[in-house]
Amino acid sequence: MSILITGGAGYIGSHTCVELLDAGYEITVLDNYCNSCPEALERVKKITGKDFKYYECDIRDAEGLDKIFKENNIEAVIHFAGLKAVGESCQKPLEYYANNIGGTLTMLEVMRSNNCKKIVFSSSATVYGAENPVPFVETMKTGTTTNPYGTTKLYIETILQDISKADDQWSVVLLRYFNPVGAHESGLIGEAPSFPNNLMPYISQVAVGKRECLSVYGDCYDTPDGTGVRDYIHVVDLAKGHVKAIEYVMPRTGVEIFNLGTGNGVSVLELVKAFEDANNIKIPYKIVEPRAGDIAYCYSNPEKAYKVLGWKAEKSVKEMCEDTWRWQKNNPDGYN
Ligand code: NAD
Ligand code: UFG
């Protein structure tokens, strides 16, 4: 019996592979490497000292998926595979809908035909939209998404809820991530974007000298220092949340939603300062116009995950900054 990890070579997937292997699970990984490379999986083997099979496969390839299910006796899926760049999704909505939603539909059909009906899905805090007050709680009505990427998350959540309503054998956990940052403390795996769209990767690329200066998107929000406030969560804590989610999904049926966040809001300037202090590096920045679609505040109420899963985030902002920097300085060009 094995857990299938789709998109397992990616940033969150690779860290989750480490935690699952450390917890004693057997895993099988698939990825089409459109935003990752197999080297990340080799490093997962190095960190854990454990072996597992991985396949180059696209979630839109039903035949390829079916072969993986048949060869590996898959009992549950953790579904990370998807495109995730908010800006790009506005330019290429069709690609995002086809890949994220089309791919998920194909995979769900293959799961069903192999009688595997347990899934943990990577959703996002973006589904709370701009209308809900912080902290976001799972019982809130989902909001209006502002980009096709966010809409794919909302639709996939709805699809999983619908199939579960129609067939009570499905067991679904929807994990709404807040802002994952940091890297494994070994410095062997981490986030390696070719262009950094998110704040922490941008800061670390400025630190390593690949970018000159951070642009802070607006200082006129209604927040203590005027910059956007987010709930940064260490990727290793997030990965451990998936081990708890798998334990939860296995013996049950039905749908459950969990926020994976710390519950603490940190502003852009606070994160810059934390990175500077933790690593003794100056990060030059300039204030520029706000980025379209951004909201002032986004942070979680993480109580449900603690009460029901027994999970809470443990790593500090300082550790997030130190671990990001260790990964970045040891791997200035990512896995290349
Ligand atoms: P990532 O890009 O590093 O990982 C996604 C992986 O999926 C990549 O390895 C990519 O090659 C693979 N992939 C994409 N399309 C595929 C396809 N059609 N077939 C097979 N593999 C495919 O991103 P990540 O940060 O690790 O995110 C993982 C998941 O978590 C994504 O679904 C993302 O939307 C979600 N998420 C991420 C964040 C974040 O800030 N990183 C926040 C909320 C939700
Ligand atoms: N920011 C900057 N400069 C940058 C990048 C970001 O000032 O170069 C600011 C943003 O304006 C925002 C904060 O830093 O205030 C965080 O921005 P990120 O791009 O790092 O993260 P977001 O909160 O915008 O988005 C993330 C994920 C999305 C997910 C969303 C909600 O990237 O996938 O959280 O969970 F949908």
CSV table of C-alpha atoms and ligand atoms in Angstrom, one decimal:
chain,number,residue,atom,x,y,z
A,1,MET,CA,0.0,0.0,0.0
A,2,SER,CA,1.3,3.4,-1.0
A,3,ILE,CA,0.4,7.1,-0.8
A,4,LEU,CA,0.5,8.8,-4.2
A,5,ILE,CA,2.0,12.3,-4.2
A,6,THR,CA,1.1,14.3,-7.3
A,7,GLY,CA,3.4,17.2,-7.9
A,8,GLY,CA,5.8,15.6,-5.3
A,9,ALA,CA,8.9,17.1,-6.8
A,10,GLY,CA,7.7,20.6,-6.2
A,11,TYR,CA,8.3,22.9,-3.2
A,12,ILE,CA,5.7,21.7,-0.7
A,13,GLY,CA,5.5,18.2,-2.2
A,14,SER,CA,9.2,17.5,-1.7
A,15,HIS,CA,9.0,18.6,1.9
A,16,THR,CA,5.9,16.5,2.5
A,17,CYS,CA,7.7,13.4,1.0
A,18,VAL,CA,10.4,13.8,3.6
A,19,GLU,CA,7.9,14.0,6.5
A,20,LEU,CA,5.8,11.0,5.2
A,21,LEU,CA,8.9,8.9,4.8
A,22,ASP,CA,10.2,9.9,8.2
A,23,ALA,CA,6.8,8.9,9.6
A,24,GLY,CA,7.1,5.4,8.0
A,25,TYR,CA,4.7,5.8,5.1
A,26,GLU,CA,5.4,4.2,1.7
A,27,ILE,CA,5.1,6.8,-1.1
A,28,THR,CA,4.9,6.9,-4.9
A,29,VAL,CA,5.5,10.3,-6.6
A,30,LEU,CA,4.4,11.6,-9.9
A,31,ASP,CA,5.3,14.9,-11.5
A,32,ASN,CA,5.6,16.3,-15.1
A,33,TYR,CA,8.4,18.6,-13.9
A,34,CYS,CA,6.9,21.7,-15.5
A,35,ASN,CA,8.0,23.6,-12.4
A,36,SER,CA,10.4,21.2,-10.7
A,37,CYS,CA,13.0,18.6,-11.4
A,38,PRO,CA,13.8,15.0,-10.4
A,39,GLU,CA,16.9,16.2,-8.5
A,40,ALA,CA,14.6,17.4,-5.7
A,41,LEU,CA,13.4,13.7,-5.3
A,42,GLU,CA,17.0,12.4,-5.2
A,43,ARG,CA,17.6,14.9,-2.4
A,44,VAL,CA,14.6,13.6,-0.5
A,45,LYS,CA,16.1,10.2,-0.7
A,46,LYS,CA,19.4,11.6,0.6
A,47,ILE,CA,17.7,13.4,3.6
A,48,THR,CA,15.6,10.4,4.6
A,49,GLY,CA,17.9,7.5,3.6
A,50,LYS,CA,14.8,5.9,2.1
A,51,ASP,CA,13.9,4.8,-1.4
A,52,PHE,CA,10.7,5.2,-3.3
A,53,LYS,CA,9.4,5.1,-6.9
A,54,TYR,CA,8.8,8.3,-8.9
A,55,TYR,CA,7.3,8.7,-12.3
A,56,GLU,CA,7.4,11.4,-14.9
A,57,CYS,CA,3.7,11.7,-15.6
A,58,ASP,CA,1.1,14.4,-16.3
A,59,ILE,CA,-2.2,14.3,-14.3
A,60,ARG,CA,-4.0,14.8,-17.6
A,61,ASP,CA,-2.7,11.5,-18.9
A,62,ALA,CA,-5.3,8.9,-17.8
A,63,GLU,CA,-3.4,5.9,-19.2
A,64,GLY,CA,-0.1,6.9,-17.4
A,65,LEU,CA,-2.0,7.5,-14.2
A,66,ASP,CA,-3.8,4.2,-14.4
A,67,LYS,CA,-0.5,2.4,-14.8
A,68,ILE,CA,0.9,4.0,-11.7
A,69,PHE,CA,-2.2,3.1,-9.7
A,70,LYS,CA,-2.1,-0.5,-10.9
A,71,GLU,CA,1.7,-0.9,-10.3
A,72,ASN,CA,1.7,0.6,-6.8
A,73,ASN,CA,-1.5,-0.3,-5.0
A,74,ILE,CA,-2.3,3.3,-4.2
A,75,GLU,CA,-4.6,3.7,-1.2
A,76,ALA,CA,-4.7,7.5,-1.0
A,77,VAL,CA,-3.6,10.6,-2.9
A,78,ILE,CA,-2.1,13.9,-1.8
A,79,HIS,CA,-2.8,16.2,-4.7
A,80,PHE,CA,-0.2,19.0,-5.1
A,81,ALA,CA,0.1,19.0,-8.9
A,82,GLY,CA,-1.0,22.3,-10.4
A,83,LEU,CA,0.1,25.6,-11.8
A,84,LYS,CA,0.3,28.3,-9.1
A,85,ALA,CA,1.4,31.7,-10.4
A,86,VAL,CA,-1.4,34.2,-9.8
A,87,GLY,CA,-0.2,36.8,-12.4
A,88,GLU,CA,0.4,34.1,-15.1
A,89,SER,CA,-3.1,32.7,-14.5
A,90,CYS,CA,-4.6,36.1,-15.6
A,91,GLN,CA,-2.6,35.9,-18.9
A,92,LYS,CA,-3.2,32.2,-19.5
A,93,PRO,CA,-6.5,31.3,-17.9
A,94,LEU,CA,-7.2,28.4,-20.3
A,95,GLU,CA,-3.9,26.7,-19.5
A,96,TYR,CA,-4.7,27.1,-15.7
A,97,TYR,CA,-8.2,25.7,-16.0
A,98,ALA,CA,-7.1,22.9,-18.3
A,99,ASN,CA,-4.1,21.9,-16.1
A,100,ASN,CA,-5.5,22.4,-12.6
A,101,ILE,CA,-9.2,21.5,-13.1
A,102,GLY,CA,-8.9,19.3,-16.2
A,103,GLY,CA,-6.0,17.4,-14.6
A,104,THR,CA,-7.8,17.0,-11.3
A,105,LEU,CA,-10.9,15.6,-13.1
A,106,THR,CA,-8.8,13.0,-15.0
A,107,MET,CA,-7.1,12.0,-11.8
A,108,LEU,CA,-10.3,11.7,-9.9
A,109,GLU,CA,-11.7,9.4,-12.6
A,110,VAL,CA,-8.6,7.2,-12.5
A,111,MET,CA,-8.8,7.1,-8.7
A,112,ARG,CA,-12.5,6.0,-8.8
A,113,SER,CA,-11.9,3.3,-11.4
A,114,ASN,CA,-9.1,1.9,-9.2
A,115,ASN,CA,-11.4,2.2,-6.1
A,116,CYS,CA,-9.1,4.7,-4.4
A,117,LYS,CA,-11.4,7.3,-2.8
A,118,LYS,CA,-9.2,9.1,-0.3
A,119,ILE,CA,-7.7,12.4,-1.1
A,120,VAL,CA,-5.9,15.3,0.6
A,121,PHE,CA,-6.1,18.5,-1.6
A,122,SER,CA,-3.8,21.5,-1.6
A,123,SER,CA,-6.2,24.4,-1.5
A,124,SER,CA,-5.4,28.0,-0.6
A,125,ALA,CA,-6.4,30.8,1.7
A,126,THR,CA,-7.2,32.7,-1.5
A,127,VAL,CA,-10.7,31.0,-1.4
A,128,TYR,CA,-11.7,33.3,1.5
A,129,GLY,CA,-11.6,36.2,-0.9
A,130,ALA,CA,-11.5,39.9,0.1
A,131,GLU,CA,-15.0,40.0,1.8
A,132,ASN,CA,-14.3,37.9,4.9
A,133,PRO,CA,-12.8,39.5,8.1
A,134,VAL,CA,-9.5,38.1,9.5
A,135,PRO,CA,-8.8,35.7,11.0
A,136,PHE,CA,-10.2,33.4,8.4
A,137,VAL,CA,-12.2,30.4,9.8
A,138,GLU,CA,-13.2,27.3,7.9
A,139,THR,CA,-16.9,27.9,8.5
A,140,MET,CA,-16.8,31.2,6.6
A,141,LYS,CA,-18.6,31.3,3.3
A,142,THR,CA,-15.9,31.3,0.6
A,143,GLY,CA,-15.3,34.6,-1.1
A,144,THR,CA,-14.9,36.0,-4.6
A,145,THR,CA,-11.7,35.0,-6.2
A,146,THR,CA,-9.8,37.7,-8.1
A,147,ASN,CA,-7.8,35.5,-10.5
A,148,PRO,CA,-8.1,32.3,-12.5
A,149,TYR,CA,-5.6,30.5,-10.2
A,150,GLY,CA,-7.7,31.2,-7.2
A,151,THR,CA,-10.8,30.2,-9.1
A,152,THR,CA,-9.3,26.8,-9.9
A,153,LYS,CA,-8.9,26.2,-6.1
A,154,LEU,CA,-12.5,27.2,-5.4
A,155,TYR,CA,-13.8,25.0,-8.2
A,156,ILE,CA,-11.8,22.0,-7.2
A,157,GLU,CA,-13.0,22.3,-3.6
A,158,THR,CA,-16.6,22.4,-5.0
A,159,ILE,CA,-16.0,19.4,-7.2
A,160,LEU,CA,-14.5,17.3,-4.3
A,161,GLN,CA,-17.5,18.3,-2.1
A,162,ASP,CA,-19.9,17.3,-4.9
A,163,ILE,CA,-18.4,13.9,-5.6
A,164,SER,CA,-18.4,13.2,-1.9
A,165,LYS,CA,-22.1,14.1,-1.6
A,166,ALA,CA,-22.9,11.7,-4.4
A,167,ASP,CA,-20.8,8.8,-3.2
A,168,ASP,CA,-20.3,8.4,0.6
A,169,GLN,CA,-17.2,6.2,0.2
A,170,TRP,CA,-15.1,9.3,-0.6
A,171,SER,CA,-12.9,10.7,2.1
A,172,VAL,CA,-11.7,14.2,1.3
A,173,VAL,CA,-9.5,16.7,3.2
A,174,LEU,CA,-9.2,20.2,1.9
A,175,LEU,CA,-6.1,22.0,3.3
A,176,ARG,CA,-6.2,25.7,2.9
A,177,TYR,CA,-2.5,26.9,3.1
A,178,PHE,CA,-1.6,30.4,4.1
A,179,ASN,CA,1.9,31.6,3.0
A,180,PRO,CA,4.5,28.7,3.0
A,181,VAL,CA,8.1,29.9,3.3
A,182,GLY,CA,11.4,28.4,4.5
A,183,ALA,CA,13.1,25.2,3.6
A,184,HIS,CA,14.3,21.9,5.1
A,185,GLU,CA,16.9,22.6,7.7
A,186,SER,CA,19.4,20.4,5.8
A,187,GLY,CA,19.5,23.1,3.1
A,188,LEU,CA,19.1,20.4,0.5
A,189,ILE,CA,15.6,21.1,-0.7
A,190,GLY,CA,13.7,24.4,-0.9
A,191,GLU,CA,11.8,26.7,-3.3
A,192,ALA,CA,13.5,27.4,-6.6
A,193,PRO,CA,11.4,29.7,-8.7
A,194,SER,CA,13.0,31.0,-12.0
A,195,PHE,CA,11.2,34.3,-11.3
A,196,PRO,CA,10.3,35.0,-7.7
A,197,ASN,CA,6.6,36.2,-7.6
A,198,ASN,CA,6.3,35.8,-3.8
A,199,LEU,CA,7.8,37.9,-1.1
A,200,MET,CA,10.2,35.5,0.6
A,201,PRO,CA,11.8,34.1,-2.6
A,202,TYR,CA,12.3,37.7,-3.7
A,203,ILE,CA,14.0,38.7,-0.5
A,204,SER,CA,16.3,35.7,-0.6
A,205,GLN,CA,17.2,36.4,-4.3
A,206,VAL,CA,18.1,40.0,-3.3
A,207,ALA,CA,20.2,38.6,-0.4
A,208,VAL,CA,22.1,36.3,-2.7
A,209,GLY,CA,22.7,39.2,-5.2
A,210,LYS,CA,20.5,37.9,-8.1
A,211,ARG,CA,18.1,40.9,-7.7
A,212,GLU,CA,19.1,44.4,-6.8
A,213,CYS,CA,16.2,45.7,-4.7
A,214,LEU,CA,12.9,44.4,-3.3
A,215,SER,CA,9.8,46.3,-4.5
A,216,VAL,CA,7.4,46.6,-1.6
A,217,TYR,CA,3.9,46.7,-3.1
A,218,GLY,CA,2.3,49.6,-1.3
A,219,ASP,CA,2.6,51.1,2.2
A,220,CYS,CA,-0.9,52.7,2.4
A,221,TYR,CA,-2.9,49.7,3.5
A,222,ASP,CA,-4.9,50.0,6.7
A,223,THR,CA,-2.3,47.9,8.7
A,224,PRO,CA,0.1,49.1,11.4
A,225,ASP,CA,3.0,49.9,9.1
A,226,GLY,CA,0.9,50.3,5.9
A,227,THR,CA,2.2,47.1,4.2
A,228,GLY,CA,0.4,43.9,3.6
A,229,VAL,CA,0.0,41.4,6.5
A,230,ARG,CA,0.3,37.7,5.9
A,231,ASP,CA,0.4,34.4,7.8
A,232,TYR,CA,3.8,33.0,6.9
A,233,ILE,CA,4.2,29.3,7.8
A,234,HIS,CA,7.3,27.2,7.7
A,235,VAL,CA,7.1,24.6,4.9
A,236,VAL,CA,8.2,21.8,7.3
A,237,ASP,CA,5.3,22.6,9.6
A,238,LEU,CA,3.0,22.6,6.6
A,239,ALA,CA,4.5,19.3,5.5
A,240,LYS,CA,3.8,17.8,8.9
A,241,GLY,CA,0.2,19.0,8.6
A,242,HIS,CA,-0.1,16.6,5.6
A,243,VAL,CA,1.0,13.6,7.7
A,244,LYS,CA,-1.8,14.5,10.1
A,245,ALA,CA,-4.2,14.9,7.3
A,246,ILE,CA,-3.3,11.5,5.9
A,247,GLU,CA,-3.8,9.9,9.3
A,248,TYR,CA,-7.2,11.6,9.4
A,249,VAL,CA,-8.4,10.8,5.9
A,250,MET,CA,-7.6,7.0,6.0
A,251,PRO,CA,-10.2,5.6,8.4
A,252,ARG,CA,-13.0,8.1,7.6
A,253,THR,CA,-15.4,9.2,4.9
A,254,GLY,CA,-16.8,12.7,4.1
A,255,VAL,CA,-15.2,16.1,3.7
A,256,GLU,CA,-13.3,18.1,6.2
A,257,ILE,CA,-11.6,21.5,5.7
A,258,PHE,CA,-8.6,22.7,7.6
A,259,ASN,CA,-6.6,26.0,7.6
A,260,LEU,CA,-2.8,25.4,7.8
A,261,GLY,CA,-1.4,28.6,9.1
A,262,THR,CA,0.2,30.0,12.3
A,263,GLY,CA,-2.5,32.5,13.2
A,264,ASN,CA,0.1,35.3,13.3
A,265,GLY,CA,0.0,38.2,10.9
A,266,VAL,CA,3.4,39.6,9.8
A,267,SER,CA,3.8,42.6,7.6
A,268,VAL,CA,6.1,42.9,4.5
A,269,LEU,CA,8.5,45.3,6.4
A,270,GLU,CA,8.5,43.0,9.5
A,271,LEU,CA,9.5,40.1,7.3
A,272,VAL,CA,12.3,42.1,5.7
A,273,LYS,CA,13.5,43.1,9.1
A,274,ALA,CA,13.3,39.5,10.5
A,275,PHE,CA,15.3,38.3,7.5
A,276,GLU,CA,17.9,41.0,8.0
A,277,ASP,CA,18.2,40.3,11.7
A,278,ALA,CA,18.3,36.5,11.4
A,279,ASN,CA,20.9,36.4,8.7
A,280,ASN,CA,22.8,39.7,9.3
A,281,ILE,CA,22.2,40.9,5.7
A,282,LYS,CA,20.9,44.2,4.5
A,283,ILE,CA,17.9,43.9,2.1
A,284,PRO,CA,17.5,47.1,0.0
A,285,TYR,CA,13.9,47.9,-0.8
A,286,LYS,CA,11.7,50.6,-2.3
A,287,ILE,CA,8.0,51.3,-1.9
A,288,VAL,CA,6.1,51.0,-5.2
A,289,GLU,CA,2.4,50.9,-6.2
A,290,PRO,CA,0.2,48.3,-4.6
A,291,ARG,CA,-0.1,45.0,-6.7
A,292,ALA,CA,-3.5,44.5,-8.3
A,293,GLY,CA,-5.7,42.0,-6.4
A,294,ASP,CA,-3.7,42.1,-3.1
A,295,ILE,CA,-5.6,42.5,0.2
A,296,ALA,CA,-4.4,44.2,3.4
A,297,TYR,CA,-4.7,41.3,5.7
A,298,CYS,CA,-4.7,37.5,5.3
A,299,TYR,CA,-4.2,35.3,8.3
A,300,SER,CA,-5.7,32.2,9.7
A,301,ASN,CA,-7.6,31.0,12.7
A,302,PRO,CA,-5.7,27.6,13.0
A,303,GLU,CA,-7.6,26.2,16.0
A,304,LYS,CA,-9.6,23.6,14.1
A,305,ALA,CA,-6.4,21.8,12.9
A,306,TYR,CA,-5.1,21.8,16.4
A,307,LYS,CA,-8.4,20.5,17.9
A,308,VAL,CA,-9.2,17.9,15.3
A,309,LEU,CA,-5.8,16.9,13.8
A,310,GLY,CA,-3.6,17.7,16.8
A,311,TRP,CA,-1.4,19.8,14.6
A,312,LYS,CA,0.0,23.2,15.1
A,313,ALA,CA,2.8,25.2,13.5
A,314,GLU,CA,5.9,25.3,15.7
A,315,LYS,CA,8.6,27.1,13.8
A,316,SER,CA,9.3,30.8,14.3
A,317,VAL,CA,9.7,33.6,11.7
A,318,LYS,CA,13.4,33.6,12.6
A,319,GLU,CA,13.7,29.9,11.7
A,320,MET,CA,11.7,30.6,8.4
A,321,CYS,CA,14.3,33.3,7.6
A,322,GLU,CA,17.4,31.2,8.6
A,323,ASP,CA,16.3,28.1,6.7
A,324,THR,CA,15.3,30.1,3.6
A,325,TRP,CA,18.8,31.7,3.6
A,326,ARG,CA,20.7,28.4,4.1
A,327,TRP,CA,18.9,26.8,1.1
A,328,GLN,CA,19.4,30.0,-1.0
A,329,LYS,CA,23.0,30.5,-0.3
A,330,ASN,CA,23.9,26.8,-0.8
A,331,ASN,CA,21.9,26.6,-4.0
A,332,PRO,CA,22.0,30.0,-5.6
A,333,ASP,CA,20.6,28.6,-8.9
A,334,GLY,CA,18.2,26.2,-7.3
A,335,TYR,CA,18.6,22.6,-8.4
A,336,ASN,CA,20.6,23.5,-11.5
B,1,NAD,P1,5.3,23.8,-7.1
B,1,NAD,O1,5.1,24.4,-8.4
B,1,NAD,O2,6.6,23.8,-6.5
B,1,NAD,O3,4.7,22.3,-7.1
B,1,NAD,C1,3.7,21.9,-8.0
B,1,NAD,C2,4.2,20.7,-8.7
B,1,NAD,O4,3.2,20.2,-9.6
B,1,NAD,C3,5.4,21.0,-9.6
B,1,NAD,O5,6.5,20.1,-9.3
B,1,NAD,C4,4.9,20.8,-11.0
B,1,NAD,O6,6.0,20.4,-11.9
B,1,NAD,C5,3.8,19.8,-10.8
B,1,NAD,N1,2.8,19.9,-11.9
B,1,NAD,C6,2.1,21.0,-12.3
B,1,NAD,N2,1.2,20.6,-13.2
B,1,NAD,C7,1.3,19.2,-13.4
B,1,NAD,C8,0.6,18.3,-14.2
B,1,NAD,N3,-0.3,18.6,-15.1
B,1,NAD,N4,1.0,17.0,-14.0
B,1,NAD,C9,1.9,16.6,-13.2
B,1,NAD,N5,2.6,17.5,-12.4
B,1,NAD,C10,2.3,18.8,-12.5
B,1,NAD,O7,4.2,24.5,-6.1
B,1,NAD,P2,4.1,24.4,-4.5
B,1,NAD,O8,4.3,25.7,-3.9
B,1,NAD,O9,4.8,23.2,-4.0
B,1,NAD,O10,2.5,24.1,-4.4
B,1,NAD,C11,1.9,22.8,-4.4
B,1,NAD,C12,0.4,23.0,-4.3
B,1,NAD,O11,0.0,23.8,-3.3
B,1,NAD,C13,-0.2,23.7,-5.6
B,1,NAD,O12,-1.4,23.0,-5.9
B,1,NAD,C14,-0.4,25.1,-5.2
B,1,NAD,O13,-1.4,25.7,-5.9
B,1,NAD,C15,-0.8,24.9,-3.7
B,1,NAD,N6,-0.6,26.1,-2.9
B,1,NAD,C16,0.7,26.7,-2.9
B,1,NAD,C17,0.8,27.9,-2.1
B,1,NAD,C18,2.2,28.5,-2.1
B,1,NAD,O14,2.3,29.7,-1.7
B,1,NAD,N7,3.3,27.8,-2.5
B,1,NAD,C19,-0.2,28.4,-1.4
B,1,NAD,C20,-1.5,27.8,-1.5
B,1,NAD,C21,-1.6,26.6,-2.2
B,2,UFG,N1,5.0,41.5,-1.8
B,2,UFG,C1,5.9,42.6,-2.0
B,2,UFG,N2,6.8,42.5,-2.9
B,2,UFG,C2,7.0,41.3,-3.6
B,2,UFG,C3,6.2,40.2,-3.4
B,2,UFG,C4,5.2,40.4,-2.5
B,2,UFG,O1,5.7,43.6,-1.4
B,2,UFG,O2,8.0,41.3,-4.5
B,2,UFG,C5,4.0,41.6,-0.8
B,2,UFG,C6,2.6,41.4,-1.3
B,2,UFG,O3,2.0,42.7,-1.7
B,2,UFG,C7,1.8,40.9,-0.1
B,2,UFG,C8,2.9,40.1,0.6
B,2,UFG,O4,4.2,40.6,0.1
B,2,UFG,O5,1.4,41.9,0.8
B,2,UFG,C9,2.9,38.6,0.3
B,2,UFG,O6,2.8,38.4,-1.1
B,2,UFG,P1,3.1,36.9,-1.7
B,2,UFG,O7,3.1,37.1,-3.2
B,2,UFG,O8,4.3,36.3,-1.1
B,2,UFG,O9,1.9,36.1,-1.2
B,2,UFG,P2,0.3,36.3,-1.4
B,2,UFG,O10,-0.2,36.4,0.0
B,2,UFG,O11,0.0,37.4,-2.4
B,2,UFG,O12,-0.1,35.0,-2.1
B,2,UFG,C10,0.1,33.7,-1.5
B,2,UFG,C11,0.2,32.6,-2.6
B,2,UFG,C12,-1.0,32.4,-3.3
B,2,UFG,C13,-2.2,32.2,-2.4
B,2,UFG,C14,-2.3,33.4,-1.4
B,2,UFG,C15,-3.4,33.2,-0.4
B,2,UFG,O13,1.2,32.9,-3.5
B,2,UFG,O14,-0.9,31.2,-4.1
B,2,UFG,O15,-1.0,33.4,-0.7
B,2,UFG,O16,-3.1,32.1,0.3
B,2,UFG,F1,-3.3,32.2,-3.1
